[in-house]
Coordinates of C-alpha atoms in Angstrom, one line a residue:
M1 CA 91.6 109.7 127.1
K2 CA 95.4 109.1 127.6
K3 CA 96.7 106.2 125.6
V4 CA 97.7 103.3 127.7
A5 CA 100.1 100.4 126.7
L6 CA 98.5 97.2 127.1
I7 CA 100.9 94.0 127.7
F8 CA 99.1 90.5 128.2
S9 CA 101.0 87.4 129.3
S10 CA 99.8 83.8 129.4
V11 CA 99.1 82.0 132.4
A12 CA 99.8 78.4 133.2
L13 CA 96.5 76.8 133.6
G14 CA 97.4 73.6 135.6
I15 CA 99.6 70.7 135.7
L16 CA 98.2 67.7 134.0
S17 CA 98.8 64.0 135.1
S18 CA 101.5 62.1 133.3
C19 CA 99.2 59.1 132.9
S20 CA 97.2 61.1 130.1
D21 CA 98.3 62.6 126.7
S22 CA 96.2 65.7 128.1
F23 CA 99.4 67.3 128.8
L24 CA 99.6 68.0 125.1
D25 CA 96.9 70.4 125.4
V26 CA 98.7 73.5 126.8
Q27 CA 97.9 77.0 125.6
P28 CA 100.6 78.6 123.7
K29 CA 102.7 81.0 125.3
A30 CA 102.0 84.6 124.6
A31 CA 98.5 83.6 123.1
L32 CA 95.6 85.4 124.5
S33 CA 92.4 83.7 124.8
S34 CA 89.5 85.8 123.1
T35 CA 87.2 84.7 126.4
I36 CA 89.7 86.8 128.6
L37 CA 88.5 90.2 126.7
Q38 CA 84.9 89.4 126.6
N39 CA 84.1 91.6 129.7
K40 CA 84.0 95.1 130.5
T41 CA 87.8 95.3 131.2
G42 CA 89.0 93.5 128.4
V43 CA 86.5 95.4 126.0
N44 CA 87.6 98.8 127.3
A45 CA 91.3 97.7 127.2
L46 CA 90.7 97.0 123.3
L47 CA 89.0 100.3 123.1
T48 CA 91.9 102.2 124.3
G49 CA 93.8 100.1 121.7
A50 CA 91.8 101.5 119.0
Y51 CA 92.1 105.0 120.1
A52 CA 95.9 104.7 120.1
L53 CA 96.0 104.4 116.2
L54 CA 94.9 108.2 116.2
D55 CA 98.8 109.4 116.7
G56 CA 100.0 106.7 114.5
W57 CA 101.9 104.6 117.0
A58 CA 101.8 101.0 115.7
T59 CA 104.5 98.8 116.8
A60 CA 107.9 99.3 118.5
E61 CA 109.2 96.4 115.9
G62 CA 109.1 99.0 113.2
A63 CA 105.9 97.4 111.0
Y64 CA 105.4 100.9 109.9
R65 CA 106.9 104.5 111.1
S66 CA 104.7 106.4 113.7
Y67 CA 105.4 109.9 111.8
N68 CA 103.9 108.7 108.4
V69 CA 100.6 107.2 110.1
G70 CA 99.2 109.8 112.5
A71 CA 96.3 112.1 112.3
D72 CA 98.2 115.3 111.7
N73 CA 99.0 114.2 107.9
W74 CA 102.1 116.6 107.7
V75 CA 103.2 114.6 105.0
Y76 CA 100.2 113.8 102.9
G77 CA 98.2 116.9 103.6
S78 CA 100.9 119.8 103.9
V79 CA 104.3 118.7 102.3
A80 CA 102.3 117.2 99.3
S81 CA 100.7 120.5 99.1
D82 CA 101.9 124.2 98.6
D83 CA 101.8 124.6 102.6
A84 CA 105.4 122.9 103.4
Y85 CA 108.6 121.5 102.0
K86 CA 109.9 118.1 103.3
G87 CA 112.8 120.2 104.7
T88 CA 116.0 118.8 106.5
N89 CA 118.4 118.0 103.4
A90 CA 117.9 116.1 100.1
G91 CA 119.4 112.8 101.6
D92 CA 116.9 112.5 104.7
Q93 CA 113.8 110.2 104.2
P94 CA 113.8 110.3 100.4
P95 CA 110.4 108.7 100.1
I96 CA 108.9 112.1 101.5
S97 CA 111.0 114.1 99.0
L98 CA 109.2 112.0 95.9
I99 CA 105.9 112.8 97.4
E100 CA 106.7 116.5 97.6
Q101 CA 108.0 116.3 94.0
G102 CA 104.7 114.7 92.5
N103 CA 106.9 111.7 91.8
I104 CA 104.2 109.5 93.3
A105 CA 104.4 105.9 93.0
A106 CA 102.6 102.6 94.5
D107 CA 106.1 101.1 96.0
N108 CA 106.4 104.3 98.2
I109 CA 106.7 103.1 101.8
Y110 CA 104.9 105.9 103.1
F111 CA 101.7 105.0 101.6
R112 CA 102.0 101.6 102.8
G113 CA 102.4 102.9 106.3
K114 CA 99.3 104.8 106.0
W115 CA 97.5 102.0 104.6
R116 CA 98.6 99.6 107.4
G117 CA 97.9 102.0 110.1
M118 CA 94.4 102.9 109.4
Y119 CA 93.4 99.4 108.6
D120 CA 95.1 98.3 112.1
G121 CA 92.8 100.9 113.7
I122 CA 89.9 99.5 112.0
A123 CA 90.7 96.0 113.1
R124 CA 90.9 97.1 116.5
T125 CA 87.5 98.9 116.3
N126 CA 86.2 95.7 115.1
D127 CA 87.7 93.6 118.0
V128 CA 86.0 96.1 120.4
L129 CA 82.7 95.3 118.6
Q130 CA 83.1 91.7 118.2
N131 CA 84.1 91.2 122.0
L132 CA 81.6 93.5 123.3
E133 CA 78.9 91.4 121.5
K134 CA 79.8 88.4 124.1
A135 CA 80.3 90.6 127.0
T136 CA 77.6 90.1 129.8
D137 CA 78.8 92.7 132.3
F138 CA 77.6 95.9 130.5
T139 CA 74.6 97.8 131.1
D140 CA 72.7 98.9 127.9
E141 CA 73.8 102.6 128.3
E142 CA 77.3 101.2 128.5
R143 CA 77.2 99.0 125.8
A144 CA 75.5 101.8 123.4
Q145 CA 78.4 104.3 124.4
V146 CA 81.2 101.8 123.5
I147 CA 79.6 100.8 120.2
A148 CA 79.2 104.5 119.4
E149 CA 82.9 105.4 120.4
A150 CA 84.2 102.4 118.3
R151 CA 82.0 103.3 115.3
F152 CA 83.2 106.9 115.4
L153 CA 87.0 105.7 115.3
R154 CA 86.1 103.1 112.5
G155 CA 84.1 106.0 110.9
N156 CA 87.2 108.1 111.0
Y157 CA 89.8 105.5 110.0
H158 CA 88.0 104.6 106.5
F159 CA 87.5 108.4 106.1
E160 CA 91.5 108.8 106.3
L161 CA 91.7 106.1 104.0
K162 CA 89.3 107.5 101.4
K163 CA 90.7 110.9 101.5
M164 CA 94.2 109.2 100.4
F165 CA 93.0 106.6 98.1
N166 CA 89.5 107.0 97.4
M167 CA 88.5 103.3 96.3
V168 CA 89.3 101.3 99.5
P169 CA 87.5 98.3 101.1
Y170 CA 85.2 99.1 104.0
I171 CA 85.6 96.2 106.7
D172 CA 83.2 96.1 109.5
E173 CA 82.9 93.6 112.5
K174 CA 80.6 91.4 110.5
T175 CA 83.1 90.9 107.7
Y176 CA 86.3 90.8 109.8
D177 CA 87.1 87.2 110.9
P178 CA 90.3 87.0 113.0
N179 CA 90.5 83.5 112.5
N180 CA 90.3 83.7 108.5
L181 CA 93.1 85.8 107.0
E182 CA 90.9 85.8 103.8
S183 CA 88.0 87.5 105.3
T184 CA 89.4 91.1 104.8
K185 CA 90.5 90.6 101.3
L186 CA 87.7 92.6 99.8
P187 CA 87.5 94.2 96.6
N188 CA 87.9 98.1 96.4
T189 CA 85.2 98.7 93.6
T190 CA 82.5 100.3 95.7
D191 CA 82.4 103.6 97.2
I192 CA 82.6 103.5 100.9
Y193 CA 81.2 107.0 101.8
P194 CA 77.6 105.6 102.6
K195 CA 79.4 103.2 105.2
I196 CA 81.4 106.0 106.7
E197 CA 78.3 108.0 106.9
E198 CA 76.6 105.1 108.9
D199 CA 79.2 104.7 111.2
L200 CA 79.4 108.4 111.9
K201 CA 75.6 108.9 112.0
A202 CA 75.3 106.0 114.4
A203 CA 78.0 107.5 116.8
Y204 CA 76.1 111.1 116.4
D205 CA 72.7 109.8 117.4
V206 CA 74.2 107.9 120.7
L207 CA 77.1 109.8 122.0
P208 CA 76.5 112.3 124.7
T209 CA 77.0 116.1 124.4
S210 CA 79.9 116.1 126.9
Q211 CA 82.3 113.3 128.2
S212 CA 84.1 113.1 131.5
Q213 CA 87.4 112.3 130.1
P214 CA 89.0 114.6 127.4
G215 CA 89.7 112.6 124.3
R216 CA 86.5 110.6 124.1
P217 CA 84.1 112.0 121.1
T218 CA 81.0 113.7 121.8
K219 CA 77.8 114.2 119.8
W220 CA 79.3 117.3 118.5
A221 CA 82.8 115.8 117.6
A222 CA 80.7 112.9 115.8
G223 CA 78.6 115.5 114.1
A224 CA 81.6 117.6 112.9
M225 CA 83.2 114.7 111.4
L226 CA 80.2 113.6 109.7
S227 CA 79.7 117.2 108.4
K228 CA 83.3 117.0 107.1
V229 CA 82.3 113.8 105.1
Y230 CA 79.3 115.5 103.7
L231 CA 81.5 118.6 102.7
F232 CA 84.0 116.1 100.8
Q233 CA 80.6 115.2 98.8
K234 CA 79.1 118.6 98.4
K235 CA 76.3 117.3 100.5
Y236 CA 75.7 121.1 101.6
A237 CA 72.1 120.7 103.2
E238 CA 73.1 117.6 105.3
A239 CA 76.3 119.2 106.5
K240 CA 74.9 122.9 107.1
T241 CA 72.1 121.2 109.7
I242 CA 74.6 119.6 111.9
L243 CA 77.1 122.4 111.9
E244 CA 74.2 124.6 112.7
A245 CA 73.5 122.7 115.5
I246 CA 77.1 122.6 116.8
V247 CA 77.0 126.5 116.7
A248 CA 73.6 126.6 118.5
S249 CA 74.6 124.3 121.1
G250 CA 76.8 126.8 122.7
K251 CA 79.2 124.3 123.9
Y252 CA 82.2 125.8 121.7
R253 CA 83.7 129.3 121.0
L254 CA 86.8 130.9 119.5
V255 CA 89.3 131.3 122.1
D256 CA 90.6 134.6 122.5
K257 CA 94.2 133.9 121.6
Y258 CA 94.8 132.1 118.4
H259 CA 97.7 130.2 119.8
D260 CA 95.8 128.7 122.6
N261 CA 94.9 126.2 120.1
F262 CA 98.4 125.1 119.7
Q263 CA 100.1 125.2 123.4
A264 CA 100.0 121.9 125.8
S265 CA 98.8 124.3 128.6
T266 CA 95.7 125.2 126.9
N267 CA 94.8 121.5 125.5
N268 CA 91.2 120.7 125.4
N269 CA 89.9 124.4 125.5
A270 CA 86.5 125.7 124.7
E271 CA 87.3 126.0 121.1
S272 CA 88.6 122.0 120.7
I273 CA 85.5 119.6 119.4
F274 CA 87.8 116.6 118.9
E275 CA 91.7 116.3 119.8
V276 CA 94.2 113.6 119.7
Q277 CA 95.5 113.3 123.1
Y278 CA 99.3 113.2 124.0
S279 CA 100.7 112.5 127.3
V280 CA 104.4 112.3 128.6
N281 CA 106.1 111.1 131.7
D282 CA 103.2 108.4 132.2
G283 CA 105.4 105.5 132.2
A284 CA 105.2 104.6 128.6
A285 CA 108.4 103.3 127.1
G286 CA 110.4 105.9 125.3
G287 CA 107.8 108.7 126.0
E288 CA 105.7 107.0 122.9
N289 CA 102.5 108.6 123.9
G290 CA 103.8 112.0 123.2
N291 CA 103.1 113.7 119.8
I292 CA 105.3 111.1 118.3
G293 CA 103.9 111.8 114.9
S294 CA 106.0 115.1 114.8
T295 CA 109.1 113.6 116.3
L296 CA 111.1 114.8 113.1
N297 CA 109.3 118.2 112.7
Y298 CA 111.6 120.7 114.8
P299 CA 114.5 123.1 114.1
Y300 CA 117.6 121.3 113.4
S301 CA 119.5 122.9 116.1
G302 CA 117.4 124.4 118.6
G303 CA 119.8 124.7 121.8
A304 CA 118.4 123.4 124.7
F305 CA 115.0 121.9 123.3
T306 CA 116.3 120.1 120.1
T307 CA 119.0 118.7 118.5
C308 CA 117.1 117.3 115.6
C309 CA 115.6 117.0 113.0
G310 CA 114.8 119.8 110.6
F311 CA 111.8 118.5 108.8
F312 CA 108.2 120.0 107.8
Q313 CA 109.6 123.4 106.8
P314 CA 106.8 126.0 105.9
S315 CA 106.9 127.0 102.4
V316 CA 107.9 130.3 101.1
N317 CA 104.5 130.4 99.3
L318 CA 102.4 129.6 102.6
A319 CA 104.3 132.8 104.2
N320 CA 103.8 135.1 101.4
A321 CA 100.1 134.2 101.8
F322 CA 100.0 136.0 105.4
K323 CA 100.8 139.5 103.6
T324 CA 98.1 141.9 104.1
D325 CA 97.1 145.0 102.0
A326 CA 96.4 148.7 103.3
N327 CA 93.1 147.5 104.6
G328 CA 94.2 144.5 106.4
L329 CA 92.7 142.0 103.7
P330 CA 94.5 139.3 102.2
L331 CA 96.2 139.8 98.7
L332 CA 94.2 137.0 97.3
D333 CA 95.6 137.1 93.8
T334 CA 99.1 139.0 94.2
F335 CA 100.5 137.4 97.4
N336 CA 103.1 135.4 95.7
D337 CA 104.2 138.0 93.2
T338 CA 107.0 139.1 95.8
D339 CA 108.7 137.2 98.8
I340 CA 108.7 138.3 102.5
P341 CA 112.6 139.2 102.7
N342 CA 113.7 136.8 105.0
D343 CA 115.9 134.5 102.8
Q344 CA 119.1 136.1 103.7
G345 CA 121.9 133.7 104.6
I346 CA 122.6 135.5 107.9
E347 CA 121.3 135.4 111.5
S348 CA 118.9 137.7 112.9
T349 CA 121.7 139.2 115.2
D350 CA 123.6 140.3 112.2
P351 CA 123.6 144.0 111.7
N352 CA 122.9 143.4 108.0
F353 CA 119.6 141.6 108.6
T354 CA 116.6 143.7 108.2
P355 CA 113.0 142.6 109.4
Y356 CA 110.2 142.9 107.0
K357 CA 108.2 146.0 107.6
G358 CA 105.1 145.3 105.4
N359 CA 101.7 144.5 106.7
L360 CA 101.3 140.9 107.8
D361 CA 98.2 138.7 109.2
P362 CA 99.5 138.1 113.0
R363 CA 98.7 134.3 112.4
L364 CA 101.8 134.2 110.3
D365 CA 104.2 134.2 113.3
W366 CA 102.1 131.4 115.3
T367 CA 102.4 129.1 112.2
V368 CA 105.8 130.0 110.6
G369 CA 109.2 130.2 112.6
R370 CA 111.0 133.1 111.1
R371 CA 114.1 134.7 111.9
G372 CA 114.0 137.7 114.1
I373 CA 110.8 136.7 115.4
P374 CA 110.4 135.1 119.1
F375 CA 110.1 131.3 118.5
L376 CA 107.4 130.9 121.2
D377 CA 109.6 131.5 124.6
W378 CA 112.6 129.7 123.4
G379 CA 113.8 133.0 122.4
V380 CA 114.3 134.8 119.1
H381 CA 114.6 132.5 116.0
P382 CA 118.1 133.0 114.9
G383 CA 118.0 132.2 111.4
K384 CA 120.2 129.5 109.5
A385 CA 121.3 128.1 112.9
Y386 CA 117.7 126.5 113.2
I387 CA 118.0 125.3 109.6
R388 CA 119.7 122.3 108.4
D389 CA 120.3 123.2 104.7
Q390 CA 118.5 126.6 103.8
T391 CA 119.2 126.1 100.0
Y392 CA 117.2 123.2 100.0
G393 CA 114.4 123.7 102.7
G394 CA 114.1 127.4 102.8
P395 CA 114.4 129.8 105.7
Y396 CA 111.5 128.8 107.8
S397 CA 110.8 126.4 110.8
P398 CA 107.5 124.8 111.7
K399 CA 106.0 126.0 114.9
K400 CA 102.2 124.7 115.8
H401 CA 103.1 121.6 117.4
V402 CA 106.3 122.6 119.4
S403 CA 105.6 123.0 123.1
H404 CA 106.6 126.3 125.1
K405 CA 109.6 126.1 127.2
S406 CA 107.1 127.1 130.0
D407 CA 104.9 124.0 129.4
P408 CA 106.0 121.1 131.7
S409 CA 105.3 118.7 129.1
F410 CA 108.4 117.1 127.8
A411 CA 109.4 113.4 127.8
S412 CA 113.0 112.5 128.1
N413 CA 113.4 113.0 124.6
N414 CA 112.4 116.6 124.3
R415 CA 111.2 116.4 120.8
L416 CA 108.1 114.6 122.4
N417 CA 105.6 116.8 124.1
A418 CA 101.9 116.7 125.5
N419 CA 100.9 119.4 122.8
N420 CA 97.6 117.6 121.8
F421 CA 96.8 117.7 118.0
R422 CA 93.5 119.3 117.4
M423 CA 91.9 117.4 114.7
I424 CA 88.5 119.4 114.7
R425 CA 88.3 122.9 116.2
Y426 CA 85.4 125.5 116.2
A427 CA 87.3 127.8 113.9
Q428 CA 86.9 124.9 111.2
V429 CA 83.1 124.7 111.8
L430 CA 82.5 128.5 111.1
L431 CA 84.6 128.2 108.0
W432 CA 82.9 125.1 106.8
L433 CA 79.5 127.0 107.4
A434 CA 81.0 129.7 105.2
E435 CA 81.8 127.5 102.5
I436 CA 78.3 126.2 102.5
E437 CA 76.8 129.6 102.5
V438 CA 78.7 130.7 99.5
E439 CA 77.8 127.4 97.4
I440 CA 73.9 128.1 98.1
G441 CA 74.1 131.6 97.6
S442 CA 74.1 133.3 101.2
L443 CA 77.3 135.5 100.5
E444 CA 76.6 137.8 103.4
K445 CA 76.2 135.0 106.0
A446 CA 79.6 133.8 104.6
R447 CA 81.3 137.1 105.2
A448 CA 79.9 137.1 108.9
Y449 CA 81.4 133.8 109.7
V450 CA 84.8 134.8 108.1
N451 CA 84.8 137.9 110.0
Q452 CA 84.2 135.8 113.3
I453 CA 87.4 134.1 112.5
R454 CA 89.3 137.3 111.5
A455 CA 88.1 139.4 114.4
R456 CA 89.9 136.8 116.9
A457 CA 93.0 137.0 114.8
A458 CA 93.0 140.9 115.0
K459 CA 92.8 140.9 118.9
P460 CA 96.3 142.5 119.9
E461 CA 96.5 140.3 123.2
G462 CA 97.0 137.7 120.5
F463 CA 100.0 139.1 118.7
V464 CA 103.3 137.5 119.2
K465 CA 105.4 140.0 121.2
N466 CA 109.0 141.1 121.6
A467 CA 110.6 140.9 124.9
D468 CA 109.5 144.4 125.6
G469 CA 105.9 143.5 124.9
T470 CA 105.8 145.5 121.7
P471 CA 104.2 143.5 118.5
A472 CA 107.0 141.3 117.0
A473 CA 106.1 142.6 113.4
N474 CA 103.5 145.1 111.8
Y475 CA 100.4 143.0 112.1
V476 CA 97.7 144.6 110.2
I477 CA 94.5 142.4 109.8
K478 CA 90.7 143.6 109.5
E479 CA 87.3 142.3 108.8
Y480 CA 85.6 142.3 105.3
T481 CA 83.6 145.5 105.5
T482 CA 82.5 145.7 101.8
P483 CA 79.3 143.5 101.3
W484 CA 80.1 140.2 99.3
T485 CA 78.2 140.1 96.1
D486 CA 80.2 138.0 93.8
Q487 CA 79.9 134.3 94.3
A488 CA 83.4 133.8 92.7
F489 CA 85.1 136.3 95.1
A490 CA 83.6 135.2 98.1
R491 CA 84.5 131.4 97.4
K492 CA 88.1 132.5 96.9
A493 CA 88.2 134.6 100.1
V494 CA 86.5 131.8 102.2
R495 CA 89.1 129.2 100.8
F496 CA 92.1 131.6 101.4
E497 CA 90.9 132.2 105.0
E498 CA 90.9 128.4 105.5
R499 CA 94.4 128.5 104.6
L500 CA 95.6 131.1 106.7
E501 CA 93.6 129.8 109.8
L502 CA 94.7 126.1 109.3
G503 CA 98.2 126.4 107.8
M504 CA 100.5 123.5 108.6
E505 CA 97.6 121.1 110.1
G506 CA 97.6 118.7 107.1
N507 CA 94.4 119.6 105.7
R508 CA 95.5 121.8 102.5
R509 CA 96.2 119.0 100.0
F510 CA 92.7 117.5 100.8
D511 CA 91.1 120.6 100.7
L512 CA 92.4 121.6 97.1
V513 CA 91.2 118.1 95.7
R514 CA 87.8 118.3 97.5
W515 CA 87.5 121.8 96.2
G516 CA 88.5 120.7 92.6
I517 CA 91.3 123.3 92.2
A518 CA 94.4 120.9 93.1
A519 CA 95.9 120.7 89.5
E520 CA 95.9 124.4 88.9
T521 CA 97.0 125.5 92.2
M522 CA 99.8 122.7 92.9
N523 CA 101.1 123.4 89.0
A524 CA 101.2 127.1 89.5
Y525 CA 103.0 126.3 92.8
Y526 CA 105.6 124.4 91.2
T527 CA 106.1 126.8 88.5
V528 CA 107.3 129.5 90.9
E529 CA 108.9 127.2 93.5
S530 CA 111.1 125.5 90.9
T531 CA 113.0 128.7 90.6
K532 CA 113.8 128.7 94.3
R533 CA 114.1 124.9 95.3
S534 CA 115.8 123.3 92.3
Y535 CA 114.5 119.8 93.2
L536 CA 111.0 120.9 92.2
K537 CA 112.1 121.6 88.6
G538 CA 109.9 119.3 86.4
S539 CA 107.4 118.8 89.1
Q540 CA 103.8 118.4 88.0
F541 CA 100.3 117.6 89.4
V542 CA 98.7 115.5 86.8
K543 CA 95.0 116.2 86.8
G544 CA 92.8 113.0 87.0
K545 CA 95.8 111.0 88.6
H546 CA 97.2 112.8 91.6
E547 CA 93.9 113.5 93.4
Y548 CA 94.6 110.5 95.0
F549 CA 97.5 108.6 96.0
P550 CA 98.2 105.0 94.6
I551 CA 97.1 101.9 96.6
P552 CA 100.3 100.4 97.9
I553 CA 101.6 97.8 95.6
Q554 CA 102.5 95.2 98.4
E555 CA 98.6 95.5 99.4
I556 CA 97.7 94.6 96.1
L557 CA 99.9 91.4 95.9
N558 CA 98.9 90.7 99.6
S559 CA 95.0 90.9 98.4
Q560 CA 95.4 87.8 96.1
V561 CA 92.8 85.1 96.5
G562 CA 93.1 82.2 94.3
G563 CA 95.8 83.7 92.7
K564 CA 94.1 87.1 91.7
A565 CA 94.4 90.2 93.3
T566 CA 91.1 91.6 94.8
L567 CA 92.3 95.5 95.0
T568 CA 92.5 97.3 91.8
Q569 CA 95.1 100.2 91.4
N570 CA 94.0 103.8 91.3
N571 CA 93.8 105.4 87.5
G572 CA 97.2 106.6 86.3
Y573 CA 99.4 104.4 88.5

């Protein structure tokens, strides 16, 4: 469902007699009576507004920036992990630099942006439910559908907050009183996972298995989201039942070409379970319905398609992870011992430039833009011409959210396009099932799920190709053929596969935390990266603290009731 900008204006209701002081009883201009919304048109407009926060676009008045709020979590899930650098140069958006460096503080405006954006989304879902209760022109089926969609969104927004901050208040339509500013000032002393589960379970039980409009969640989207919530709590049996039902439904499959999950012309394909919908050239001011959350994340000087901004550069560590051995398998323990030689300060056209000839997983070149390799259909990535400051942000460019030149999907600002964000896709369902099978001891089932993912990646028709149709690099990827008998090895292989399949999609830090390996992984990363990126010297992930970000200090101050804050800061901050 495409996001729609909604503008309401007040209407003069009548001219009153000068003989009476009733002329004072005039509705304020720009105020919207709640009764206007208590019907099908009004409630559906509110529901559209609740969807709008999925892309992070909050307000044109700058209450919080869109690119630190959206579902792609590029700052919190990728830059705050070993997948990506902030990029650009040292002086641009320093709050992101602090997060990347592990210098995490409660006054960082990015944390407050995410907090406010998600609670705005929650407030909008509660508006839907409150007004729906008083609307009389819905059939029972229509009413149930609206409730289920609103609860799906509310569950998602609360889950985003839970992943980020852990102990946060849960606010529903019974708690939220738009006429009482104190109503949402609740303590954050209760684990809200049960409430998130209730919302998503309610959506799962009611939503249809298909929707006429893309962007509206289905039963399977709610089930996948609920399963993800279960996985974060290690509730493997509960997640397994739902995930296997999604597979058995036959509704989804791995599309033949990996990159069809990251192209505007193949939005809402057979692999997509839930997508954040983007549109351009739809009349919205400034093209703001496009993928505005990624508006900074383009090559710094990309010729015809961008002149800004150079953020979100893939890390050297991530690129190295795509190296494969002679058997076409990942180098699980040694991938980062040496770097892919792509860091020369020269262009790909320079005769001294030597492309890497070693074995590579083909997903690398759909995830990472690197010199000498076609950058979608915009031409060969030239090298430093695409990079604002290579000594700072490294040699690579982001790729998955960038639209093809051949896609008619650009706004007047051509850094905004209609390339949807795939929040949940079928590949994730298979990999989550692989995780579960490892943990319950069914290692061969886990191997089979992982091999489905690798078999798709190995299809030559999905390789990045040179202009003459030959593979752009030495792509060598194969399935695991030796039976898995060691649980520790199987666990490592599945987690590594998730990184390869989902790189630069905003999941990595949250995965490391839920697996319980964030501190050891990030500190190993900082040790090596500090020799390449000087600004990472001294960076540290503090176990028991950095698993969650701090509650924004301004929100703690704003939570006061009777002079006492209702919100409690997270451990260590």
